[in-house]
PDB file of C-alpha atoms in Angstrom:
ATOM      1  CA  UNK A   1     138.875   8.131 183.276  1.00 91.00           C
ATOM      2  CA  UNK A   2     135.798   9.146 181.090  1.00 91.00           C
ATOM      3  CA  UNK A   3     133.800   5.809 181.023  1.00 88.00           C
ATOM      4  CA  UNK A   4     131.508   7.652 178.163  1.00 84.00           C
ATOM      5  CA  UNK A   5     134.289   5.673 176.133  1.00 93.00           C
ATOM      6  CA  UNK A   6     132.352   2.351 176.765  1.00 89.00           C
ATOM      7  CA  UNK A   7     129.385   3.373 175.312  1.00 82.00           C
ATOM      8  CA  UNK A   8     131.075   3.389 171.416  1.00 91.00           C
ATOM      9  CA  UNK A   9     131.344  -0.103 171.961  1.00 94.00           C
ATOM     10  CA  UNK A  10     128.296  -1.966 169.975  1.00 94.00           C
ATOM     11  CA  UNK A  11     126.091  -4.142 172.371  1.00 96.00           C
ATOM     12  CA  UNK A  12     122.519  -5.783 170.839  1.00 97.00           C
ATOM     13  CA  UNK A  13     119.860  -7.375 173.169  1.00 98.00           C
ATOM     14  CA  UNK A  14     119.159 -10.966 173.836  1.00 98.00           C
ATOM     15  CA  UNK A  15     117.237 -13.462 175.712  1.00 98.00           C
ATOM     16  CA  UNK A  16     119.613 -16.184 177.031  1.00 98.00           C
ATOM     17  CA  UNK A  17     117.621 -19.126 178.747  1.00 98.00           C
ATOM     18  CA  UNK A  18     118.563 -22.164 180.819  1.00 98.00           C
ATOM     19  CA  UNK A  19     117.291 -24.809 182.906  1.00 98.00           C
ATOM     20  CA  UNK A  20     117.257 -26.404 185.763  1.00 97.00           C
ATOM     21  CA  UNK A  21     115.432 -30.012 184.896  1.00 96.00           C
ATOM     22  CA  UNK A  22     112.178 -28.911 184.422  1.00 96.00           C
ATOM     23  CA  UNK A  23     112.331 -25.328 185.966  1.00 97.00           C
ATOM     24  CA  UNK A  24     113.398 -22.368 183.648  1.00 98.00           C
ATOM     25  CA  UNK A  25     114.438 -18.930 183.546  1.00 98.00           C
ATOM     26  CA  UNK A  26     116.022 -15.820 181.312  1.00 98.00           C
ATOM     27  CA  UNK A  27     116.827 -12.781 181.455  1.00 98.00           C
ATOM     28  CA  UNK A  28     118.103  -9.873 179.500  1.00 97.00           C
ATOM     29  CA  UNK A  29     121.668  -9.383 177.958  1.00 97.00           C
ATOM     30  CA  UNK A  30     123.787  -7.193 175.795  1.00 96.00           C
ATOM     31  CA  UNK A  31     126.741  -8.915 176.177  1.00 97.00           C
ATOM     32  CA  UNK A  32     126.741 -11.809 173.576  1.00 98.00           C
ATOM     33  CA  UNK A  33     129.091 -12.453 170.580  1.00 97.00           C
ATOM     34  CA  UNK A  34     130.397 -15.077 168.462  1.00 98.00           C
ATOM     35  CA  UNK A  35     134.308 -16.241 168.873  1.00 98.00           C
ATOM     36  CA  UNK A  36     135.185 -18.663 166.100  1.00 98.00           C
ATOM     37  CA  UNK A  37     133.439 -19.690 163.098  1.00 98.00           C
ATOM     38  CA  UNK A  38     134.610 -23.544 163.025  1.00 97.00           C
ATOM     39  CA  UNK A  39     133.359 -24.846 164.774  1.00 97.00           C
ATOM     40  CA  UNK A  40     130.880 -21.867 165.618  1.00 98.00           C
ATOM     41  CA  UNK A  41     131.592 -20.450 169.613  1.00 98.00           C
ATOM     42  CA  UNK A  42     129.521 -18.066 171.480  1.00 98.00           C
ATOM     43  CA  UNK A  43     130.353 -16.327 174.411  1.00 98.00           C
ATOM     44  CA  UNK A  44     127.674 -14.551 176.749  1.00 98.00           C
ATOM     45  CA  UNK A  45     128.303 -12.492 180.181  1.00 98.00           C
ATOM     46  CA  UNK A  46     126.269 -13.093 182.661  1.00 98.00           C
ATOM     47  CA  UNK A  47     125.621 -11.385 186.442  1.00 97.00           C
ATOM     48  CA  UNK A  48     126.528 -14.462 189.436  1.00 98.00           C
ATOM     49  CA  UNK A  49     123.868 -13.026 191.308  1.00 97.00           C
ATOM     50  CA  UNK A  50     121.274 -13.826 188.725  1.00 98.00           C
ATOM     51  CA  UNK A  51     119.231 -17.213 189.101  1.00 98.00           C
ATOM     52  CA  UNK A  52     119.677 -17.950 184.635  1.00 98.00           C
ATOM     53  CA  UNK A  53     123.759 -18.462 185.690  1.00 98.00           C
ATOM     54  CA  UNK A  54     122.527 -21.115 188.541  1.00 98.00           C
ATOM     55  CA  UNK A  55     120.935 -23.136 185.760  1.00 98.00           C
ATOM     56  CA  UNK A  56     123.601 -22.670 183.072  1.00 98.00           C
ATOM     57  CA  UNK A  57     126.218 -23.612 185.323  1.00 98.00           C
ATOM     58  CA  UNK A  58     124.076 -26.845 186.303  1.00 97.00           C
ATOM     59  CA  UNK A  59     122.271 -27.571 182.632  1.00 98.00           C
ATOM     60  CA  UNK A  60     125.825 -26.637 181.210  1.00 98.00           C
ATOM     61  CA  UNK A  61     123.629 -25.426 177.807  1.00 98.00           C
ATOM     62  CA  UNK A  62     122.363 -22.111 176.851  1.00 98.00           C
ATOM     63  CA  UNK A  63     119.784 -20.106 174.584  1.00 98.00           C
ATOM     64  CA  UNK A  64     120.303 -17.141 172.918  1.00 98.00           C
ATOM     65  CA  UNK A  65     116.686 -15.177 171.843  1.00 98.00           C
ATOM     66  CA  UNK A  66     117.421 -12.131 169.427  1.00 98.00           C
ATOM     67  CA  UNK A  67     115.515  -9.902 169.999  1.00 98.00           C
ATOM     68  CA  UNK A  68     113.850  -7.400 167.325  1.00 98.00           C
ATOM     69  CA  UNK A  69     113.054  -3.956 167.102  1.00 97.00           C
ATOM     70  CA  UNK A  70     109.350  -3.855 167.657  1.00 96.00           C
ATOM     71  CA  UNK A  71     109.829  -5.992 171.128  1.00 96.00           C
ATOM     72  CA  UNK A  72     107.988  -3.594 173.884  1.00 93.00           C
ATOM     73  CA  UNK A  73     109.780  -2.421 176.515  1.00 93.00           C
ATOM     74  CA  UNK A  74     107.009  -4.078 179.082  1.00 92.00           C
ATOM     75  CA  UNK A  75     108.277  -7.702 177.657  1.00 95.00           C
ATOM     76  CA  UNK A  76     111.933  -6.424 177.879  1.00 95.00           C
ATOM     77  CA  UNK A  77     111.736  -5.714 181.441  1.00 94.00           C
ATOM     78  CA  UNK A  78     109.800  -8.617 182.544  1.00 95.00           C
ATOM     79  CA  UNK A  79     113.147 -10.436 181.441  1.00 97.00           C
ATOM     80  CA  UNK A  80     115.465  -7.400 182.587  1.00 95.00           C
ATOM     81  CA  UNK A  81     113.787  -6.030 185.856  1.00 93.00           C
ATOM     82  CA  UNK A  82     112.053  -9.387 187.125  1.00 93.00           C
ATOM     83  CA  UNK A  83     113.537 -12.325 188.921  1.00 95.00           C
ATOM     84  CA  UNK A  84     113.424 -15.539 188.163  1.00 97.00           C
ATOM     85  CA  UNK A  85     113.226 -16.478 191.994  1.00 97.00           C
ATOM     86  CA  UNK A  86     109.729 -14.714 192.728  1.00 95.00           C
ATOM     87  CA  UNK A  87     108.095 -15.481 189.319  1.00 95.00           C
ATOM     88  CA  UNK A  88     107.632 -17.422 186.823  1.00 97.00           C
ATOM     89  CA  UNK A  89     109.029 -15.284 183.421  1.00 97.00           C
ATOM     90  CA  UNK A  90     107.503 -17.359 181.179  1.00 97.00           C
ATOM     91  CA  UNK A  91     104.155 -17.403 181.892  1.00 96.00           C
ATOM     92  CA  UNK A  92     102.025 -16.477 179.091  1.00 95.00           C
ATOM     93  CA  UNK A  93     104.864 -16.282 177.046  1.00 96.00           C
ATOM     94  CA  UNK A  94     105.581 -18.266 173.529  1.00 97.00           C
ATOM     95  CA  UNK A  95     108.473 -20.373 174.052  1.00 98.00           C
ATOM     96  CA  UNK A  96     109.725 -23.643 172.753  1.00 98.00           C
ATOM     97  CA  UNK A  97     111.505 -26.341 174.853  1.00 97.00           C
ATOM     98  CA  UNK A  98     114.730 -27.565 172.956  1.00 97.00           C
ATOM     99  CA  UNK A  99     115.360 -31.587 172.711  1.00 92.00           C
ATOM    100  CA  UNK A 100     117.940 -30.671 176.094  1.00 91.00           C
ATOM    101  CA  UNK A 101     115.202 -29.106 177.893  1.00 95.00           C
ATOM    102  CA  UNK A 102     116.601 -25.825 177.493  1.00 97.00           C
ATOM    103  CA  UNK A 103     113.687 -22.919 176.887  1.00 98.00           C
ATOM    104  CA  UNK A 104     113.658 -20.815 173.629  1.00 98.00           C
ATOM    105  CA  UNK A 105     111.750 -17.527 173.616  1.00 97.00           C
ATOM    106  CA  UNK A 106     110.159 -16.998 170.263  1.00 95.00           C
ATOM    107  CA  UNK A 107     107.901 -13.722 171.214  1.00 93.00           C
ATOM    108  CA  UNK A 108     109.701 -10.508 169.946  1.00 97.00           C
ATOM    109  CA  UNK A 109     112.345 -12.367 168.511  1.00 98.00           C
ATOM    110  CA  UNK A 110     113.706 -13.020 165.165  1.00 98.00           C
ATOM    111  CA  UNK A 111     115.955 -15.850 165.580  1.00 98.00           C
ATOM    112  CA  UNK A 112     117.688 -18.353 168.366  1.00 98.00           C
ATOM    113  CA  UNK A 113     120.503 -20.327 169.176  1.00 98.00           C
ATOM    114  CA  UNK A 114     121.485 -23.098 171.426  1.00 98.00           C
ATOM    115  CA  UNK A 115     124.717 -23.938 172.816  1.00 98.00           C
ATOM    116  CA  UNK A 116     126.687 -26.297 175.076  1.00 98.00           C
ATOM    117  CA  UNK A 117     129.614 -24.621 177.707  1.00 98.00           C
ATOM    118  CA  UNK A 118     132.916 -25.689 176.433  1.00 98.00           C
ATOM    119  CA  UNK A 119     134.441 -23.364 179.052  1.00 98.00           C
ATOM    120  CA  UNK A 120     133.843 -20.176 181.516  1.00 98.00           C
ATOM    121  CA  UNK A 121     136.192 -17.537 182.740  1.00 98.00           C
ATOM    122  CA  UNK A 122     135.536 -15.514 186.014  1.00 98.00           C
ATOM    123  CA  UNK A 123     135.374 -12.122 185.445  1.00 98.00           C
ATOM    124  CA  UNK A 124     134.648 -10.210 188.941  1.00 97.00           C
ATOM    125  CA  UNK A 125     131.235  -9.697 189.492  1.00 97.00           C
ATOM    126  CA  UNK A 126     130.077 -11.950 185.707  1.00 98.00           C
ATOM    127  CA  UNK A 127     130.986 -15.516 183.997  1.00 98.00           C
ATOM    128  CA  UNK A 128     131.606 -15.288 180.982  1.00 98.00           C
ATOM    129  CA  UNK A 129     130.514 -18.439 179.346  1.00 98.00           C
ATOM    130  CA  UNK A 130     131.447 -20.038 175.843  1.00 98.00           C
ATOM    131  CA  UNK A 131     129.596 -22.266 174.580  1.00 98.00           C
ATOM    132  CA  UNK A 132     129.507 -24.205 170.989  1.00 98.00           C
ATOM    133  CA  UNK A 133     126.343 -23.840 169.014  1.00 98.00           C
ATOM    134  CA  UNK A 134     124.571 -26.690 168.506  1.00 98.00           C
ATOM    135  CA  UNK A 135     121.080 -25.624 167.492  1.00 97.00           C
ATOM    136  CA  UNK A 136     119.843 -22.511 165.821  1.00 98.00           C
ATOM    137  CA  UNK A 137     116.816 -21.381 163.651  1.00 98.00           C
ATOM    138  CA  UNK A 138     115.570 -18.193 161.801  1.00 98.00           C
ATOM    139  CA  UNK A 139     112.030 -17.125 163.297  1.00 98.00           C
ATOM    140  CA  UNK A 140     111.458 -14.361 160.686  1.00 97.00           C
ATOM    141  CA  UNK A 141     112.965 -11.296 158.734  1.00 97.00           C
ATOM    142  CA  UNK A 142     113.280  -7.821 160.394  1.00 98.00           C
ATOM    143  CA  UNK A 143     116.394  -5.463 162.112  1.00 98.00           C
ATOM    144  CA  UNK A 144     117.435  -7.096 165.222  1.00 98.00           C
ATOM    145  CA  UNK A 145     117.330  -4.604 168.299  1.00 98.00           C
ATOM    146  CA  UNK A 146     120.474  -3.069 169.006  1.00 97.00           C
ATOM    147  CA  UNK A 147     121.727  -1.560 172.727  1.00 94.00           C
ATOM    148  CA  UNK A 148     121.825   2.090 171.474  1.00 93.00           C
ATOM    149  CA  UNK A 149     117.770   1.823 169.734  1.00 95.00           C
ATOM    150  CA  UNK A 150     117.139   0.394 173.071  1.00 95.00           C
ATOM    151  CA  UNK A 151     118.321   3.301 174.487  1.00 90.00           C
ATOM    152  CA  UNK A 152     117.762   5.948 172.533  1.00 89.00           C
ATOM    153  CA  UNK A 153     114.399   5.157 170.490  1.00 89.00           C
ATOM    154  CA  UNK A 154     112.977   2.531 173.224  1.00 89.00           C
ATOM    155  CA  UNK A 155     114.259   5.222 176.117  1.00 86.00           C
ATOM    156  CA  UNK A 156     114.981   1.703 178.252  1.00 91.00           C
ATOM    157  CA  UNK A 157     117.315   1.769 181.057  1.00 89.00           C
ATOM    158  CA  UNK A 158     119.772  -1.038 182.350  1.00 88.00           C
ATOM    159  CA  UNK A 159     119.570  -3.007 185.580  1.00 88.00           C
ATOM    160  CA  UNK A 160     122.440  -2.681 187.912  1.00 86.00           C
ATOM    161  CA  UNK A 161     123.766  -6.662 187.510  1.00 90.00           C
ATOM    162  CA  UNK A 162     124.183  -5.780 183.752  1.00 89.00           C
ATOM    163  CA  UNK A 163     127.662  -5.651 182.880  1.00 89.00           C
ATOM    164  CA  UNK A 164     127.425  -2.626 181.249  1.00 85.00           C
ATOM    165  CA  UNK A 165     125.972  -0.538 184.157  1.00 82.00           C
ATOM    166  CA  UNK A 166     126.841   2.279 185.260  1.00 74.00           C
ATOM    167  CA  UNK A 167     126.165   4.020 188.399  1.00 71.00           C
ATOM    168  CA  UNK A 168     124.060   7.665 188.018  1.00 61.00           C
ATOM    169  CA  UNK A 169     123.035   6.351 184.103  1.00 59.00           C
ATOM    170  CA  UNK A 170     120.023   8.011 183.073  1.00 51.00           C
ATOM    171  CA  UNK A 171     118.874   9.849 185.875  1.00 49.00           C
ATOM    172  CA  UNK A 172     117.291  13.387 185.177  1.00 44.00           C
ATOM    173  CA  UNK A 173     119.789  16.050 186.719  1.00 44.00           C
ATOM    174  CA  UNK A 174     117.887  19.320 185.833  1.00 47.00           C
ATOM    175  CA  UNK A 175     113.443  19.681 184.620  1.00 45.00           C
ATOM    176  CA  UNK A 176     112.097  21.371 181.761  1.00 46.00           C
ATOM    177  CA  UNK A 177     109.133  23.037 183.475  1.00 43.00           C
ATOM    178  CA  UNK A 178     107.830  23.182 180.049  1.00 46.00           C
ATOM    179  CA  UNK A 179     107.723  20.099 179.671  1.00 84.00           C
ATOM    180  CA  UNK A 180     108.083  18.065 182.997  1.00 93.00           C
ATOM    181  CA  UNK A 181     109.586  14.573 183.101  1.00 93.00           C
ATOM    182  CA  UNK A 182     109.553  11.860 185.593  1.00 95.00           C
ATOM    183  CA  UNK A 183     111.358   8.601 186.813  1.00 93.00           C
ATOM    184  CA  UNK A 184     110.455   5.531 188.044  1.00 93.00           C
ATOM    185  CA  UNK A 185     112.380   5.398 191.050  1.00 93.00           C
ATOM    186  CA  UNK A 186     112.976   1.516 190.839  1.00 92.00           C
ATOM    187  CA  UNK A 187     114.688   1.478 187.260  1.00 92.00           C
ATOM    188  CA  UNK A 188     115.426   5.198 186.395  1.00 89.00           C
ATOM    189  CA  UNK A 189     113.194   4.931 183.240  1.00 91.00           C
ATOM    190  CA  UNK A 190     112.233   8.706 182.159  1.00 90.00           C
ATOM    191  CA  UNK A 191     108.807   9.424 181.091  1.00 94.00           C
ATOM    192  CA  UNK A 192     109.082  12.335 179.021  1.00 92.00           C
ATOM    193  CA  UNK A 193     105.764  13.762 178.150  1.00 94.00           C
ATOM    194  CA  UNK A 194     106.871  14.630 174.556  1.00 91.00           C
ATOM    195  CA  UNK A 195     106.788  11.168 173.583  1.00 91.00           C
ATOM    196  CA  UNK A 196     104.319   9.487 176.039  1.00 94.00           C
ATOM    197  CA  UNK A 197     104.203   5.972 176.054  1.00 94.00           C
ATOM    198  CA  UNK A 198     102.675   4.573 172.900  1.00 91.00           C
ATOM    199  CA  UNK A 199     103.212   1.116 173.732  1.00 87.00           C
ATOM    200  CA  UNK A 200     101.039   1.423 176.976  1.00 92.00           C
ATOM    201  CA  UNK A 201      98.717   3.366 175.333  1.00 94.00           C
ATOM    202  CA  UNK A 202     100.044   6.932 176.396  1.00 95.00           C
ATOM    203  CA  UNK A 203      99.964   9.100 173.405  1.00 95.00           C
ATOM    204  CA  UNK A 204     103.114  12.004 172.789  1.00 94.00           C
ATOM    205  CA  UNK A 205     101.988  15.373 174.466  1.00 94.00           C
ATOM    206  CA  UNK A 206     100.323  13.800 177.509  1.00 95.00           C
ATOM    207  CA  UNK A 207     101.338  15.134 180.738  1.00 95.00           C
ATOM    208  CA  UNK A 208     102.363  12.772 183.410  1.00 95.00           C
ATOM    209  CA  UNK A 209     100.012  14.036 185.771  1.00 94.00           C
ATOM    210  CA  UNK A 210      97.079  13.144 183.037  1.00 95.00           C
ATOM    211  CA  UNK A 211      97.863   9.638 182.349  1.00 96.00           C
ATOM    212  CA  UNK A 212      95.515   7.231 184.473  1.00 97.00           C
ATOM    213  CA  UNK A 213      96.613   5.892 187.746  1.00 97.00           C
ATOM    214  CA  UNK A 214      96.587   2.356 186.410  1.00 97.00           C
ATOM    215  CA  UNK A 215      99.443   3.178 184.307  1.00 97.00           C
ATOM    216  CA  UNK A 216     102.375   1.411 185.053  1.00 96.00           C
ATOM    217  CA  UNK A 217     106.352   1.810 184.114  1.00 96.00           C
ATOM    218  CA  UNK A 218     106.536   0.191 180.438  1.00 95.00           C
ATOM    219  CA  UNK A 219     110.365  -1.565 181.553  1.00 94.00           C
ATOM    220  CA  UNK A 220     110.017  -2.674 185.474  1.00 94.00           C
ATOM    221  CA  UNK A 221     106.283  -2.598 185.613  1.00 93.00           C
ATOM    222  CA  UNK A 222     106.390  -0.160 188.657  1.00 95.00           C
ATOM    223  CA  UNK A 223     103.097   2.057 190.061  1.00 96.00           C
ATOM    224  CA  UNK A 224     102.422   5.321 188.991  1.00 97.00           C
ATOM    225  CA  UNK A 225     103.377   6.647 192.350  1.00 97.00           C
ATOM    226  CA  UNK A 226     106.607   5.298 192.213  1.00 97.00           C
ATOM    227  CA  UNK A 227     107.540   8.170 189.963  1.00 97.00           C
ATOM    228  CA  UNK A 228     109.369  11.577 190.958  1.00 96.00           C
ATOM    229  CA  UNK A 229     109.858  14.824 189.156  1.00 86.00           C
ATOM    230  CA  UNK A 230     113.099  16.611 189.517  1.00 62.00           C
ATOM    231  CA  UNK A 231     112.992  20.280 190.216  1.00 62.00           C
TER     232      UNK A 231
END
């Protein structure tokens, strides 16, 4: 079975939110899509293991944040790579509460929705959730950010409670002395020196072992000396 298959199928990237009375959390996902058109359905997938499907299952609502192009992948993986259960996601973050107390993220995105669970499905390891929109605004213009610019433009990695993981995914298996990479060992992002890091301030051509020790991984926030080289 060649599960290289999986990744022709189109994902995007989204901020669902939930709460918990007044406490709230979101994280990350790929895995949203709409059902029906009347009345309008959603359905999202999310990890049981992760704190945002506590609150949706007890708020019984959910936010969708779409998420464009230009998002950094530092605000990306505070939502991906963070939890919800040692910090608070949205500080310092622009957000809106809805009129159900459910959060909207409007930094980085271009449009949200709100919607109430009509039903949920057990799927193994994720719930997947539908819920009927009930809310929804456009933030601005722009491209929304798909899974595969994520990936291949953004160089972002996924956390293993996506549903779309997959074991081994990104890891460097042979070095370009040339031209030597590195990966954070906590989220398997690859800093290739070819392209730096603009968005932390690295410029393209800078070798890993010249950026400054403060530098930190642009998706989980890890130190500098929690990357390896592969030789």
């Amino acid at each position: 079975m060649d599960l290289n298959v999986l990744h022709n199928i189109g994902y995007g990237m989204y901020i669902v939110s939930s709460n918990k009375g007044n406490l709230l959390n979101g994280q990350i996902a790929n895995t949203v899509f709409q059902i029906t058109s009347e009345p309008v359905t959603i359905a999202i997938s999310i990890n049981k293991k992760n704190l945002t499907h506590e609150y949706i299952e007890s708020a019984r609502k959910f936010s969708v944040s779409i998420l464009e192009e230009e998002a950094a992948l530092s605000f990306i993986g505070r939502f991906g790579f963070k939890s919800g259960r040692s910090e608070d996601k949205f500080k310092d973050i622009k957000y809106i509460k809805l009129g159900s107390g459910c959060p909207v993220v409007i930094d980085n995105a271009l449009c949200y929705l709100e919607a109430e669970v009509v039903d949920q499905f057990d799927c193994f390891t994720h719930t997947l959730f539908i819920g009927r929109m009930i809310d929804s605004k456009i933030l601005k213009t722009g491209r929304p950010m798909t899974y595969e610019y994520y990936h291949q433009v953004k160089r972002g990695t996924t956390p293993d409670t996506a549903p779309t993981f997959i074991k081994g995914e990104g890891v460097i298996k042979k070095a370009d002395k040339s031209k030597q990479k590195y990966v954070c060992k906590v989220c398997n992002y690859v800093y290739d020196p070819e392209t730096g890091d603009p968005d932390g301030g690295i410029q393209p051509g800078t070798a890993f072992e010249d950026i400054p020790d403060s530098w930190v991984c642009p998706v989980c926030g890890a130190k500098k000396s929690e990357f390896v080289k592969y030789e």
